[in-house]
Coordinates of N, CA and C and ligand atoms in Angstrom, one line a residue:
X27 N 143.6 54.8 62.6 CA 143.3 56.2 62.1 C 142.3 56.1 60.8
X28 N 142.7 55.0 60.0 CA 141.8 55.3 58.9 C 140.3 54.2 59.5
X29 N 140.8 53.5 60.6 CA 139.4 52.4 60.6 C 138.0 54.0 61.6
X30 N 138.7 54.7 61.9 CA 138.3 55.6 62.7 C 137.4 56.6 61.8
X31 N 138.2 57.2 60.9 CA 137.3 58.1 59.8 C 136.3 57.3 58.6
X32 N 136.1 55.5 59.1 CA 135.2 55.0 58.5 C 134.4 54.8 58.8
X33 N 134.7 55.0 60.7 CA 133.5 54.7 61.6 C 132.8 56.2 62.0
X34 N 133.7 57.1 62.0 CA 132.7 58.5 61.2 C 131.8 58.7 60.4
X35 N 132.7 58.2 59.0 CA 132.1 58.5 57.6 C 130.6 57.9 57.5
X36 N 130.4 56.3 58.1 CA 129.5 55.3 58.1 C 128.2 55.7 59.3
X37 N 128.7 56.3 60.3 CA 127.8 56.5 61.6 C 127.4 57.9 61.4
X38 N 128.4 58.7 60.6 CA 127.8 60.3 60.2 C 128.0 61.4 61.5
X39 N 128.8 60.9 62.3 CA 129.2 61.3 62.4 C 130.1 62.7 63.6
X40 N 130.0 63.7 64.1 CA 131.4 65.0 63.4 C 132.2 64.4 64.1
X41 N 133.8 65.0 63.3 CA 134.4 64.2 63.7 C 135.3 65.4 65.1
X42 N 134.6 67.2 65.0 CA 134.6 67.9 66.4 C 133.4 68.4 66.2
X43 N 133.3 68.1 67.6 CA 131.8 68.7 68.1 C 131.7 70.1 68.3
X44 N 130.9 70.8 66.9 CA 130.4 72.2 67.2 C 130.4 72.8 68.7
X45 N 131.3 74.1 69.2 CA 130.9 74.8 70.2 C 129.5 75.3 70.6
X46 N 128.7 74.8 71.7 CA 127.5 75.3 72.2 C 127.2 76.7 72.6
X47 N 128.3 77.4 73.1 CA 128.1 78.4 73.0 C 128.3 80.0 72.0
X48 N 127.5 78.8 70.8 CA 127.5 79.6 69.5 C 126.3 80.6 69.4
X49 N 125.5 80.6 70.5 CA 124.6 81.7 70.0 C 124.8 83.0 70.3
X50 N 125.6 83.2 71.1 CA 126.7 84.3 71.7 C 125.8 85.4 73.1
X51 N 126.6 86.5 72.2 CA 125.5 87.4 73.9 C 125.2 88.4 72.8
X52 N 124.3 88.8 73.1 CA 123.5 89.9 72.4 C 123.9 91.2 72.4
X53 N 124.3 91.3 73.3 CA 124.4 92.8 74.4 C 126.0 92.6 73.3
X54 N 127.0 91.9 72.9 CA 128.4 92.4 72.5 C 128.2 93.4 71.5
X55 N 127.0 93.1 70.9 CA 127.8 94.4 69.3 C 127.0 95.6 69.3
X56 N 127.4 97.0 68.6 CA 126.8 97.8 69.5 C 127.5 99.5 67.7
X57 N 126.5 99.1 67.5 CA 126.2 99.3 65.9 C 126.0 101.1 65.9
X58 N 127.4 101.8 65.7 CA 127.1 103.7 65.7 C 127.5 104.2 64.8
X59 N 127.1 103.3 63.4 CA 127.3 103.6 62.3 C 126.2 104.5 62.1
X60 N 125.7 106.0 60.9 CA 125.0 106.9 60.5 C 124.0 106.0 59.7
X61 N 122.3 105.7 59.7 CA 122.2 105.3 58.4 C 121.9 105.1 57.7
X62 N 122.6 106.7 57.0 CA 123.2 106.8 55.5 C 124.3 105.4 55.8
X63 N 124.9 105.5 56.1 CA 126.8 104.6 56.1 C 126.2 103.0 55.3
X64 N 124.9 102.7 56.7 CA 124.4 101.6 56.6 C 124.0 101.4 55.6
X65 N 123.0 101.8 54.7 CA 122.4 102.2 53.8 C 123.6 101.5 52.4
X66 N 124.5 101.8 52.1 CA 125.1 101.5 51.5 C 125.2 100.1 50.7
X67 N 125.4 99.1 52.6 CA 124.7 98.0 52.1 C 126.1 97.3 50.6
X68 N 126.3 95.6 51.6 CA 127.9 94.8 50.8 C 126.9 93.3 50.4
X69 N 125.2 93.4 50.2 CA 124.6 92.7 49.7 C 124.9 91.4 50.5
X70 N 125.7 90.2 49.6 CA 125.5 88.9 50.5 C 126.6 88.5 50.7
X71 N 128.2 89.5 50.9 CA 129.2 88.7 51.4 C 129.8 89.9 51.3
X72 N 131.1 89.8 52.6 CA 132.1 90.7 53.0 C 133.6 90.0 53.0
X73 N 134.5 91.2 52.5 CA 135.6 90.8 52.9 C 136.2 91.8 53.5
X74 N 137.0 90.5 54.4 CA 138.1 91.9 55.8 C 139.3 91.9 55.7
X75 N 139.6 93.2 55.9 CA 141.3 93.2 56.5 C 142.1 93.7 57.8
X76 N 142.0 92.6 58.3 CA 142.2 92.7 60.0 C 143.6 93.2 59.7
X77 N 143.6 94.2 60.8 CA 144.7 94.7 61.3 C 145.0 94.6 62.8
X78 N 146.0 94.6 63.1 CA 146.7 94.0 64.3 C 147.5 95.1 64.9
X79 N 146.6 96.3 65.9 CA 147.5 97.5 66.3 C 147.9 98.0 67.1
X80 N 149.1 96.2 67.5 CA 149.2 96.4 68.9 C 149.0 95.8 70.5
X81 N 148.1 94.6 69.6 CA 147.3 93.3 70.4 C 148.5 92.5 72.2
X82 N 147.7 92.4 72.3 CA 148.2 91.1 73.2 C 148.1 89.7 72.3
X83 N 147.9 89.9 71.3 CA 147.7 88.9 70.1 C 146.3 87.8 70.8
X84 N 145.5 87.9 72.0 CA 144.4 87.1 71.7 C 143.2 87.2 70.8
X85 N 142.6 88.5 70.9 CA 142.3 89.0 70.2 C 142.4 88.3 68.3
X86 N 143.1 87.8 68.1 CA 144.4 87.6 66.9 C 143.7 85.9 67.1
X87 N 144.5 85.9 67.9 CA 144.0 84.0 67.9 C 142.3 83.6 67.7
X88 N 141.5 84.0 68.8 CA 140.0 84.1 68.5 C 139.5 84.7 66.8
X89 N 140.6 85.3 66.1 CA 139.9 85.4 64.6 C 140.5 85.0 63.9
X90 N 141.7 83.7 64.1 CA 142.3 83.0 62.9 C 141.8 81.6 63.5
X91 N 140.9 81.4 64.8 CA 139.8 80.6 64.9 C 138.6 80.5 63.8
X92 N 138.8 81.5 63.4 CA 137.1 82.1 62.6 C 137.2 81.2 61.0
X93 N 138.2 81.0 60.8 CA 138.1 80.4 59.6 C 138.8 78.7 59.6
X94 N 138.9 78.3 60.8 CA 139.2 76.8 60.9 C 137.6 75.9 61.0
X95 N 137.8 74.8 60.6 CA 136.8 73.9 60.3 C 136.0 73.3 61.5
X96 N 135.8 74.1 62.4 CA 135.0 73.9 63.6 C 133.9 75.4 63.4
X97 N 134.7 76.7 63.1 CA 133.6 77.8 62.9 C 133.3 78.6 61.5
X98 N 134.5 77.8 60.6 CA 133.9 77.7 58.9 C 133.2 79.2 58.1
X99 N 133.9 80.7 58.9 CA 133.5 81.9 58.6 C 133.0 81.7 57.1
X100 N 133.3 81.1 56.5 CA 133.1 81.0 54.9 C 131.9 80.7 54.9
X101 N 131.4 79.8 55.3 CA 129.8 79.7 54.7 C 128.8 80.2 55.2
X102 N 129.3 82.0 56.1 CA 128.5 82.8 56.2 C 128.3 84.4 54.5
X103 N 129.7 83.6 53.8 CA 129.9 83.9 53.4 C 131.2 85.6 53.5
X104 N 131.6 85.2 54.6 CA 132.6 86.0 55.7 C 133.8 85.6 55.0
X105 N 134.9 86.9 54.7 CA 135.8 85.9 54.4 C 136.9 87.3 55.1
X106 N 138.6 86.7 54.7 CA 139.8 88.0 54.6 C 140.0 88.3 53.6
X107 N 140.7 88.7 53.8 CA 141.2 89.3 52.7 C 142.9 90.2 53.0
X108 N 143.7 89.7 51.8 CA 145.4 90.4 52.5 C 145.2 92.2 51.6
X109 N 144.7 92.2 50.8 CA 145.0 93.3 50.7 C 143.7 94.7 50.7
X110 N 144.0 95.2 51.3 CA 143.2 96.7 51.9 C 142.2 97.1 50.5
X111 N 141.9 97.1 49.6 CA 141.9 97.5 48.5 C 141.0 96.3 48.2
X112 N 140.8 95.1 48.2 CA 139.4 93.5 48.2 C 139.0 93.8 49.3
X113 N 139.2 95.0 50.3 CA 138.1 95.0 51.6 C 136.7 96.0 52.2
X114 N 135.8 95.2 52.2 CA 134.6 95.9 52.9 C 134.9 96.7 53.9
X115 N 135.0 95.1 54.9 CA 135.8 95.7 56.1 C 136.9 96.0 57.1
X116 N 137.1 97.2 57.4 CA 138.8 97.0 58.1 C 138.1 96.3 59.4
X117 N 138.9 95.4 60.6 CA 138.7 94.9 61.9 C 140.0 94.6 61.9
X118 N 139.5 96.1 63.7 CA 140.8 96.6 64.5 C 140.8 95.1 65.6
X119 N 142.2 95.4 66.1 CA 142.2 94.5 67.4 C 143.3 95.8 67.9
X120 N 143.3 95.1 68.9 CA 144.5 95.9 69.5 C 143.6 97.5 70.2
X121 N 144.9 98.3 71.3 CA 144.5 99.9 71.1 C 145.2 101.0 70.5
X122 N 145.4 100.1 69.5 CA 146.1 101.8 68.6 C 147.6 101.8 69.2
X123 N 148.4 101.1 68.8 CA 149.6 101.8 69.7 C 150.4 103.0 68.7
X124 N 150.7 104.1 68.9 CA 151.8 104.6 68.2 C 152.9 105.0 67.3
X125 N 153.3 103.5 67.4 CA 154.2 102.8 66.1 C 153.0 102.3 65.2
X126 N 151.7 102.2 65.6 CA 150.6 101.4 64.9 C 149.9 102.5 64.2
X127 N 149.4 103.7 65.1 CA 148.8 104.9 64.0 C 148.4 105.3 62.4
X128 N 150.3 105.6 62.1 CA 149.8 105.9 60.6 C 149.3 104.7 59.9
X129 N 150.2 103.7 60.0 CA 149.4 102.2 58.8 C 148.5 101.6 59.4
X130 N 147.4 102.4 60.7 CA 145.7 101.9 60.1 C 145.0 103.0 59.4
X131 N 145.4 104.1 60.0 CA 145.2 105.2 59.1 C 145.6 105.4 57.4
X132 N 146.4 104.7 56.9 CA 146.7 104.5 55.7 C 146.0 103.1 55.0
X133 N 145.9 101.9 55.3 CA 144.9 101.0 55.3 C 143.3 101.6 55.2
X134 N 143.5 102.3 56.3 CA 141.6 102.5 56.0 C 142.0 103.2 54.8
X135 N 142.7 104.9 54.4 CA 142.4 105.4 53.0 C 142.7 104.5 52.1
X136 N 143.6 103.3 52.2 CA 144.3 102.6 50.7 C 142.3 102.1 50.0
X137 N 141.5 101.2 51.7 CA 140.1 100.6 51.2 C 138.6 101.4 50.5
X138 N 138.6 100.8 49.6 CA 137.2 101.3 48.3 C 136.3 101.6 49.1
X139 N 135.9 102.8 49.1 CA 134.0 102.8 49.2 C 133.3 102.1 48.8
X140 N 132.0 101.9 49.1 CA 131.7 102.3 51.1 C 132.0 101.3 51.7
X141 N 132.9 101.4 53.2 CA 133.4 100.5 53.6 C 132.9 100.4 55.1
X142 N 133.2 99.4 55.7 CA 133.3 100.0 57.5 C 133.9 99.7 58.0
X143 N 133.9 100.1 60.2 CA 135.4 99.9 60.9 C 135.1 99.2 61.6
X144 N 135.4 97.8 62.0 CA 134.8 97.6 62.9 C 135.9 96.9 64.2
X145 N 135.5 97.9 65.4 CA 136.6 97.8 66.9 C 136.6 96.1 67.3
X146 N 136.9 95.4 67.0 CA 137.4 94.3 67.4 C 138.1 93.7 69.1
X147 N 136.9 93.9 69.9 CA 137.8 93.4 71.5 C 137.7 95.0 71.5
X148 N 137.8 94.8 73.3 CA 137.9 95.6 74.5 C 138.9 97.2 74.0
X149 N 140.3 96.4 73.6 CA 140.7 97.1 73.4 C 141.0 98.0 72.4
X150 N 140.6 97.5 70.8 CA 140.1 98.0 69.9 C 139.1 99.3 70.0
X151 N 138.3 99.0 71.2 CA 137.1 99.8 71.6 C 137.4 101.7 71.6
X152 N 138.0 101.2 73.1 CA 138.7 101.9 74.2 C 140.0 102.0 74.5
X153 N 141.2 101.7 74.1 CA 142.2 101.6 74.7 C 142.7 100.1 75.8
X154 N 141.1 99.6 76.3 CA 141.1 98.3 77.1 C 141.5 98.1 78.6
X155 N 142.7 97.0 78.7 CA 143.6 97.7 79.7 C 145.0 98.4 79.0
X156 N 145.2 98.6 78.3 CA 145.8 100.0 77.9 C 145.7 101.0 78.1
X157 N 144.6 101.2 78.2 CA 143.6 102.6 78.3 C 144.8 103.9 79.0
X158 N 145.4 105.1 78.6 CA 145.9 105.9 79.4 C 147.4 105.7 79.3
X159 N 147.7 104.9 78.8 CA 149.3 104.9 78.7 C 150.1 105.1 77.3
X160 N 150.8 105.8 77.5 CA 151.6 107.0 76.6 C 151.6 106.7 75.4
X161 N 151.7 104.6 74.9 CA 152.2 104.1 74.4 C 151.0 104.1 73.1
X162 N 150.1 104.7 73.4 CA 148.7 104.0 72.7 C 147.7 105.1 72.8
X163 N 146.8 104.8 71.4 CA 145.9 106.7 71.1 C 144.7 105.9 72.1
X164 N 144.5 104.7 72.8 CA 143.1 104.7 73.3 C 142.3 104.2 71.9
X165 N 142.9 103.2 71.3 CA 141.1 102.8 71.2 C 141.2 103.2 68.9
X166 N 140.4 102.8 68.5 CA 140.9 103.1 66.7 C 139.6 104.5 66.4
X167 N 139.4 104.2 67.5 CA 137.6 105.7 66.6 C 138.4 106.7 67.1
X168 N 139.8 107.1 67.7 CA 140.9 108.3 67.6 C 141.3 108.3 66.0
X169 N 141.5 107.1 65.8 CA 142.1 106.9 64.2 C 142.0 107.4 63.4
X170 N 140.5 106.9 63.0 CA 139.8 106.4 62.7 C 138.4 106.5 62.3
X171 N 137.3 106.3 61.8 CA 136.1 106.4 61.6 C 135.3 104.9 61.9
X172 N 135.2 104.7 63.3 CA 134.5 103.6 63.9 C 132.8 103.2 63.3
X173 N 132.6 102.1 62.5 CA 131.0 102.2 63.2 C 130.6 100.8 63.7
X174 N 131.3 99.8 64.4 CA 130.9 98.7 64.8 C 132.1 98.3 66.2
X175 N 131.4 98.1 67.2 CA 132.1 97.1 68.3 C 131.6 96.7 68.8
X176 N 133.1 94.7 69.1 CA 132.3 94.3 69.3 C 133.1 94.1 70.6
X177 N 132.4 94.0 71.7 CA 132.9 94.1 72.6 C 133.2 92.7 73.3
X178 N 134.7 92.3 74.4 CA 134.5 91.4 74.6 C 136.6 91.8 75.1
X179 N 137.0 90.1 76.2 CA 138.5 90.4 76.4 C 138.9 89.0 76.6
X180 N 139.2 88.3 74.7 CA 138.8 89.3 74.2 C 137.5 88.0 73.8
X181 N 137.2 88.8 72.6 CA 135.3 88.4 72.6 C 135.4 87.0 71.3
X182 N 135.0 86.1 71.3 CA 134.9 84.4 71.0 C 134.9 84.5 69.6
X183 N 135.5 83.4 69.0 CA 134.9 83.8 67.3 C 133.4 83.2 67.4
X184 N 132.2 82.8 68.0 CA 131.1 82.9 68.5 C 130.6 84.1 68.5
X185 N 130.7 85.0 69.3 CA 130.5 86.4 69.4 C 131.1 87.1 68.1
X186 N 131.7 87.0 68.0 CA 132.8 87.7 66.4 C 131.8 87.4 65.2
X187 N 131.8 86.2 65.2 CA 130.7 86.0 63.9 C 129.1 86.5 64.5
X188 N 128.9 86.1 65.6 CA 127.2 86.9 66.0 C 127.6 88.1 66.0
X189 N 128.5 88.9 65.5 CA 128.2 90.3 65.4 C 128.3 90.6 64.4
X190 N 129.1 90.1 63.2 CA 129.1 90.3 61.9 C 127.9 89.4 60.9
X191 N 127.3 88.6 61.6 CA 126.5 88.4 60.8 C 124.8 89.2 61.5
X192 N 125.4 89.9 62.4 CA 124.2 90.8 62.5 C 124.5 91.9 62.0
X193 N 125.9 92.7 61.5 CA 125.5 93.7 60.8 C 125.3 93.0 59.5
X194 N 125.9 92.0 59.0 CA 125.4 92.0 57.6 C 123.4 91.9 57.9
X195 N 123.1 91.2 58.4 CA 121.9 91.8 58.6 C 121.3 93.0 58.6
X196 N 121.9 94.0 59.5 CA 121.4 95.5 59.2 C 122.0 95.4 57.9
X197 N 122.8 95.5 57.4 CA 123.3 96.1 56.0 C 121.9 95.4 54.8
X198 N 121.8 94.5 54.7 CA 120.8 94.4 54.4 C 119.7 94.4 54.4
X199 N 118.7 95.0 56.2 CA 117.9 95.4 56.2 C 117.8 96.5 55.8
X200 N 118.9 97.1 56.6 CA 119.0 99.0 56.4 C 118.5 98.9 57.5
X201 N 119.0 98.3 58.4 CA 118.3 98.7 59.7 C 119.7 100.0 60.6
X202 N 119.9 101.2 61.0 CA 120.5 101.4 62.1 C 121.2 101.1 62.4
X203 N 120.3 100.9 63.7 CA 120.2 100.0 65.0 C 120.1 98.7 65.2
X204 N 121.0 98.2 65.8 CA 120.4 97.0 66.4 C 120.7 96.7 67.6
X205 N 120.3 96.4 69.0 CA 120.5 95.9 70.2 C 120.2 93.6 70.1
Ligands
LIG310 S1 140.8 93.3 74.4 FE1 141.9 91.7 76.0 S2 142.6 90.0 74.6 FE2 142.3 91.8 72.7 S3 143.8 92.5 72.8 FE3 143.1 93.9 74.1 S4 143.5 92.7 76.0 FE4 144.1 91.3 74.8

C-alpha cells in the first residue's frame, strides 16, 4: 500500500481517474426563473439545502457523490448545508410525496431571501415514474416556486455539477435564459 502511494506520488499519477463524461449534457438544464430573480445574484459561492421529498434514493446517491474526491463540488464554491437558514438554493429530489409536502414548504419558508429552488431529477420536475399516483403531488412546482430543472433519472453527478455551474454563471452574468 505504502509502496503504491509512493509510486503514485513520484509519478504524479492520480489515484482515481476523473470521469470522461464530465462535459455533461447541455440540454439537461432549464432555467425558468424570472430575470428579476436571477438578477439578485449570489456572488461567488452557494450553499445548498437538499431535501429528499420521497425519491427512490438514486438521485440522492448521485448528490452524495458530488462531495467525494472525484467530483469534489466544493472546489467550485458550491457546498451543502444542513440548515435551511444557511441555504441559498433548495435542491429537491423526488416527486414530493403527500407526507413530505408540508416539510418541503416549511424548509422553503425557513430559507432567507434571495433563494432559488432547483428540481433535480425527473420526479422532482413532474412526478417522473410516480406521476399520477394518489400519494404524490407530481413535482416540486406544485408545492413551491421552482426556478431551475435538472433533467435525468437520475442526473449524473457530472450533469448536476454542470447545471449548477451554469446556474452560477447565469447569476453572475445576469442572464435570464441559458440553453
Ligand atoms: S428521477 Fe429517477 S432516480 Fe431520481 S428519484 Fe425519480 S425515479 Fe429515482
